[in-house]
Amino acid sequence: MRRLFFVLFVTIALAVIAAPFAFSNGQAQSTSAGSTQAKAIFLGISTKTVTNPWEAYFQDSFIWFAKDHGWKYIAEGANGDPAVQLQQSRQMINRGITGLIVSAQDADAAVPIVQYADEHHIPVFTADADIKSPNVKMYVGFSGERAGKELGDDIVKYLKNKYNGQAKGTILDMEGPLGGASAQQRNQGLVDAVQQYPDIKVIQAEGNFQQQPAETAAGDKLRANPNIDAIYGANGPMACGAVQAMKNLNMDPKSVYVATVDATPCVITMLNS
């Protein structure tokens, strides 16, 4: 089921990239009378990172799909660095890819990727995290801002129930990388949900979308602010890291409301336990 979910997430973009071609034994056959064969499909993908489970599965789904269809491919991870993502994307274009999928680390910093691809007549599609360019052919993903808003609304509802109808309390906000498109959108959703309630305090900690950094950052914040009411995790590994930080400090995770984007394996394990 896990493989199926992530394959479905990138299938639309891959299918659109491949649409102009007709296939025969894995080769792209030209439909024009003036030529015998067009370029074989050769796809590239640049993801933000592959150091957390979701991103790794996301990239794996691209690889599985390409292999299933006999397509040549290059898969790169930028390790959270917009400059590396730009360099990797340019290198893939220079190597002759016929289409590029990008999960942008930074929506603004990734614009030159699209510009360079346009110069070489390579279509760019985005998935999970978009690029701020009108020349992106299509974006496949969900609204991080909407997800954050819905989870924020759930936290507000919990706080009102806890404090007899009063919207007050303290939220530990586990943020993704500063400047990252997904991190900004998911954090903005939480802000939209709580900004009208002046008695709700939000404490921010950057967990870099990874469990161990989140555990360390959350531990520092929890030592200074032990009386939190809720944890908002902008992704699953950071929520898990924050919960582990509570355990490290002999705090009871069941005493707080934990809301997170992504049902990664660690989240499922903690829910079951």
Short mmCIF file of C-alpha atoms in Angstrom, two decimals:
data_model
loop_
_atom_site.label_atom_id
_atom_site.label_comp_id
_atom_site.label_asym_id
_atom_site.label_seq_id
_atom_site.Cartn_x
_atom_site.Cartn_y
_atom_site.Cartn_z
CA MET A 1 0.00 0.00 0.00
CA ARG A 2 2.85 2.40 0.81
CA ARG A 3 4.42 1.85 -2.63
CA LEU A 4 1.05 2.30 -4.34
CA PHE A 5 0.39 5.62 -2.55
CA PHE A 6 3.62 7.25 -3.59
CA VAL A 7 3.47 5.86 -7.14
CA LEU A 8 0.04 7.42 -7.54
CA PHE A 9 1.38 10.75 -6.28
CA VAL A 10 3.83 11.12 -9.18
CA THR A 11 1.96 9.16 -11.85
CA ILE A 12 0.10 12.19 -13.22
CA ALA A 13 3.23 14.26 -13.79
CA LEU A 14 5.08 11.34 -15.32
CA ALA A 15 2.17 10.54 -17.60
CA VAL A 16 1.96 14.13 -18.84
CA ILE A 17 5.70 14.22 -19.55
CA ALA A 18 5.35 11.04 -21.56
CA ALA A 19 2.18 12.06 -23.37
CA PRO A 20 3.82 13.44 -26.54
CA PHE A 21 5.49 10.11 -27.22
CA ALA A 22 4.23 6.77 -28.60
CA PHE A 23 5.99 3.68 -27.31
CA SER A 24 7.48 0.57 -28.83
CA ASN A 25 9.73 -1.63 -26.67
CA GLY A 26 10.55 1.28 -24.38
CA GLN A 27 11.50 3.60 -27.25
CA ALA A 28 9.69 6.81 -28.15
CA GLN A 29 8.50 6.60 -31.74
CA SER A 30 8.00 9.75 -33.79
CA THR A 31 4.53 10.38 -35.16
CA SER A 32 5.74 12.75 -37.85
CA ALA A 33 6.27 11.66 -41.45
CA GLY A 34 9.60 13.44 -41.70
CA SER A 35 11.47 11.45 -39.06
CA THR A 36 11.73 7.87 -37.95
CA GLN A 37 12.28 8.15 -34.23
CA ALA A 38 12.17 10.83 -31.55
CA LYS A 39 14.26 10.85 -28.38
CA ALA A 40 13.75 8.01 -25.94
CA ILE A 41 12.17 9.16 -22.71
CA PHE A 42 14.87 10.20 -20.24
CA LEU A 43 13.48 11.74 -17.06
CA GLY A 44 15.08 13.57 -14.16
CA ILE A 45 13.83 14.28 -10.65
CA SER A 46 15.24 16.65 -8.04
CA THR A 47 13.82 16.28 -4.54
CA LYS A 48 14.51 18.45 -1.51
CA THR A 49 16.20 15.63 0.37
CA VAL A 50 16.06 11.87 0.81
CA THR A 51 17.01 11.85 4.49
CA ASN A 52 13.48 11.55 5.84
CA PRO A 53 11.11 8.65 5.07
CA TRP A 54 8.48 10.58 3.10
CA GLU A 55 11.00 12.15 0.73
CA ALA A 56 12.75 8.80 0.26
CA TYR A 57 9.47 7.07 -0.64
CA PHE A 58 8.58 9.95 -2.92
CA GLN A 59 11.79 9.59 -4.91
CA ASP A 60 11.49 5.79 -4.87
CA SER A 61 8.04 6.04 -6.43
CA PHE A 62 9.54 7.95 -9.36
CA ILE A 63 12.22 5.28 -9.77
CA TRP A 64 9.69 2.42 -9.56
CA PHE A 65 7.45 4.02 -12.16
CA ALA A 66 10.32 4.77 -14.55
CA LYS A 67 11.67 1.22 -14.24
CA ASP A 68 8.21 -0.28 -14.76
CA HIS A 69 7.97 1.58 -18.09
CA GLY A 70 11.54 1.00 -19.20
CA TRP A 71 12.47 4.68 -19.09
CA LYS A 72 15.95 6.02 -18.50
CA TYR A 73 16.13 8.30 -15.46
CA ILE A 74 18.29 10.32 -13.06
CA ALA A 75 17.20 10.81 -9.43
CA GLU A 76 18.87 13.44 -7.26
CA GLY A 77 18.37 14.80 -3.73
CA ALA A 78 19.48 18.33 -2.86
CA ASN A 79 20.04 17.74 0.88
CA GLY A 80 17.94 20.79 1.68
CA ASP A 81 20.17 23.19 -0.27
CA PRO A 82 18.54 25.35 -3.02
CA ALA A 83 21.94 25.98 -4.64
CA VAL A 84 22.61 22.25 -4.87
CA GLN A 85 19.16 21.70 -6.34
CA LEU A 86 19.82 24.29 -9.03
CA GLN A 87 23.20 22.77 -9.86
CA GLN A 88 21.82 19.23 -9.99
CA SER A 89 18.92 20.27 -12.21
CA ARG A 90 21.21 22.05 -14.66
CA GLN A 91 23.48 19.00 -14.78
CA MET A 92 20.55 16.71 -15.55
CA ILE A 93 19.41 19.02 -18.34
CA ASN A 94 22.94 19.09 -19.74
CA ARG A 95 22.96 15.29 -19.72
CA GLY A 96 20.00 15.27 -22.06
CA ILE A 97 16.88 14.56 -20.01
CA THR A 98 13.59 15.03 -21.87
CA GLY A 99 11.55 16.07 -18.82
CA LEU A 100 12.21 17.23 -15.25
CA ILE A 101 10.23 16.85 -12.02
CA VAL A 102 11.19 19.14 -9.13
CA SER A 103 10.12 19.14 -5.50
CA ALA A 104 11.40 22.60 -4.72
CA GLN A 105 13.39 23.33 -1.59
CA ASP A 106 12.73 27.04 -2.11
CA ALA A 107 9.95 28.26 -4.40
CA ASP A 108 11.81 31.45 -5.33
CA ALA A 109 15.36 30.10 -5.52
CA ALA A 110 14.20 27.35 -7.88
CA VAL A 111 12.93 29.78 -10.55
CA PRO A 112 16.28 29.67 -12.43
CA ILE A 113 15.77 25.92 -12.84
CA VAL A 114 12.67 26.61 -14.94
CA GLN A 115 14.43 29.36 -16.86
CA TYR A 116 17.38 27.10 -17.71
CA ALA A 117 15.04 24.28 -18.71
CA ASP A 118 13.07 26.62 -20.97
CA GLU A 119 16.27 27.63 -22.72
CA HIS A 120 16.85 23.95 -23.50
CA HIS A 121 13.19 23.21 -24.33
CA ILE A 122 12.77 20.83 -21.39
CA PRO A 123 9.36 20.77 -19.65
CA VAL A 124 9.39 21.17 -15.87
CA PHE A 125 6.73 19.68 -13.59
CA THR A 126 6.56 20.17 -9.84
CA ALA A 127 5.32 17.80 -7.17
CA ASP A 128 4.89 18.21 -3.40
CA ALA A 129 6.49 21.70 -3.43
CA ASP A 130 5.89 24.15 -6.29
CA ILE A 131 8.13 26.74 -7.99
CA LYS A 132 6.97 30.35 -8.38
CA SER A 133 7.11 30.35 -12.16
CA PRO A 134 4.24 30.50 -14.69
CA ASN A 135 6.29 28.24 -16.97
CA VAL A 136 5.93 25.18 -14.76
CA LYS A 137 3.78 22.83 -16.82
CA MET A 138 1.84 21.36 -13.90
CA TYR A 139 1.96 21.05 -10.12
CA VAL A 140 0.89 17.79 -8.46
CA GLY A 141 0.34 17.88 -4.72
CA PHE A 142 -1.84 19.04 -1.87
CA SER A 143 -2.14 22.43 -0.23
CA GLY A 144 0.30 22.59 2.67
CA GLU A 145 -1.39 25.77 3.84
CA ARG A 146 -4.80 24.14 3.92
CA ALA A 147 -3.41 21.12 5.76
CA GLY A 148 -1.84 23.38 8.37
CA LYS A 149 -5.05 25.37 8.74
CA GLU A 150 -7.16 22.27 9.29
CA LEU A 151 -4.78 20.90 11.89
CA GLY A 152 -4.59 24.32 13.54
CA ASP A 153 -8.38 24.44 13.72
CA ASP A 154 -8.35 21.02 15.41
CA ILE A 155 -5.84 22.28 17.97
CA VAL A 156 -7.96 25.36 18.69
CA LYS A 157 -11.00 23.13 19.18
CA TYR A 158 -9.02 20.98 21.62
CA LEU A 159 -7.85 24.03 23.59
CA LYS A 160 -11.38 25.39 23.84
CA ASN A 161 -12.60 22.06 25.18
CA LYS A 162 -9.72 21.90 27.64
CA TYR A 163 -10.25 25.42 28.99
CA ASN A 164 -14.05 25.52 29.17
CA GLY A 165 -14.63 27.36 25.94
CA GLN A 166 -11.67 29.72 26.18
CA ALA A 167 -9.19 29.72 23.30
CA LYS A 168 -5.94 29.79 25.22
CA GLY A 169 -2.88 27.67 25.79
CA THR A 170 0.58 27.00 24.40
CA ILE A 171 1.46 25.26 21.13
CA LEU A 172 4.91 23.92 20.28
CA ASP A 173 5.23 24.51 16.53
CA MET A 174 7.77 22.18 14.91
CA GLU A 175 8.77 23.97 11.72
CA GLY A 176 10.51 22.72 8.60
CA PRO A 177 13.59 24.35 7.04
CA LEU A 178 13.42 28.14 7.02
CA GLY A 179 12.88 29.31 3.45
CA GLY A 180 11.52 25.96 2.31
CA ALA A 181 8.30 26.20 0.29
CA SER A 182 6.55 23.32 2.09
CA ALA A 183 7.65 24.58 5.50
CA GLN A 184 6.38 28.09 4.81
CA GLN A 185 3.00 26.91 3.55
CA ARG A 186 2.36 24.49 6.40
CA ASN A 187 3.42 27.04 8.99
CA GLN A 188 1.22 29.71 7.42
CA GLY A 189 -1.76 27.40 7.76
CA LEU A 190 -1.20 27.15 11.52
CA VAL A 191 -0.80 30.93 11.74
CA ASP A 192 -4.09 31.42 9.89
CA ALA A 193 -5.84 29.16 12.39
CA VAL A 194 -4.59 30.75 15.61
CA GLN A 195 -3.84 34.40 14.82
CA GLN A 196 -7.29 35.57 15.89
CA TYR A 197 -6.77 34.16 19.40
CA PRO A 198 -4.40 36.40 21.39
CA ASP A 199 -4.33 34.03 24.36
CA ILE A 200 -2.86 31.19 22.32
CA LYS A 201 0.93 31.28 22.50
CA VAL A 202 2.98 29.62 19.75
CA ILE A 203 6.54 28.55 20.48
CA GLN A 204 8.51 27.78 17.34
CA ALA A 205 11.28 25.23 16.96
CA GLU A 206 13.00 24.35 13.69
CA GLY A 207 13.26 20.61 13.16
CA ASN A 208 14.42 20.62 9.52
CA PHE A 209 11.73 18.05 8.60
CA GLN A 210 13.84 15.35 10.32
CA GLN A 211 13.26 13.39 13.50
CA GLN A 212 16.62 13.72 15.28
CA PRO A 213 17.04 17.50 14.75
CA ALA A 214 13.41 17.92 15.83
CA GLU A 215 14.01 15.90 18.99
CA THR A 216 16.95 18.13 19.90
CA ALA A 217 15.15 21.40 19.08
CA ALA A 218 11.98 20.35 20.89
CA GLY A 219 13.98 19.31 23.95
CA ASP A 220 15.51 22.77 24.21
CA LYS A 221 12.11 24.45 23.97
CA LEU A 222 10.40 22.04 26.37
CA ARG A 223 13.01 22.60 29.07
CA ALA A 224 12.21 26.32 28.97
CA ASN A 225 8.47 25.84 28.42
CA PRO A 226 7.34 22.57 30.05
CA ASN A 227 3.64 23.47 30.26
CA ILE A 228 2.65 23.08 26.63
CA ASP A 229 -0.83 22.01 25.60
CA ALA A 230 -0.30 20.90 22.00
CA ILE A 231 2.35 20.01 19.44
CA TYR A 232 2.00 20.91 15.78
CA GLY A 233 4.34 18.94 13.52
CA ALA A 234 4.74 20.27 9.99
CA ASN A 235 5.66 16.71 9.07
CA GLY A 236 5.55 13.30 10.71
CA PRO A 237 9.21 12.83 11.68
CA MET A 238 9.28 16.19 13.48
CA ALA A 239 6.16 15.30 15.46
CA CYS A 240 7.78 12.01 16.41
CA GLY A 241 10.94 13.82 17.43
CA ALA A 242 8.97 16.19 19.65
CA VAL A 243 7.14 13.29 21.31
CA GLN A 244 10.45 11.55 21.95
CA ALA A 245 11.81 14.76 23.46
CA MET A 246 8.92 14.75 25.91
CA LYS A 247 9.72 11.17 26.88
CA ASN A 248 13.38 12.09 27.35
CA LEU A 249 12.29 14.75 29.84
CA ASN A 250 9.93 12.36 31.67
CA MET A 251 6.90 14.23 30.32
CA ASP A 252 3.77 12.34 29.36
CA PRO A 253 3.04 12.74 25.61
CA LYS A 254 -0.56 11.70 26.25
CA SER A 255 -1.04 14.92 28.21
CA VAL A 256 -0.75 17.03 25.06
CA TYR A 257 -2.60 17.14 21.75
CA VAL A 258 -0.30 16.15 18.86
CA ALA A 259 -1.30 17.08 15.31
CA THR A 260 0.88 16.43 12.28
CA VAL A 261 1.00 16.39 8.51
CA ASP A 262 2.06 13.02 6.98
CA ALA A 263 1.28 9.53 8.27
CA THR A 264 4.86 8.32 8.15
CA PRO A 265 5.82 4.99 9.78
CA CYS A 266 6.93 6.57 13.06
CA VAL A 267 3.56 8.32 13.38
CA ILE A 268 1.66 5.08 12.82
CA THR A 269 3.88 3.30 15.35
CA MET A 270 3.27 5.97 17.99
CA LEU A 271 -0.48 5.97 17.32
CA ASN A 272 -0.58 2.18 17.75
CA SER A 273 1.44 2.34 20.98
#
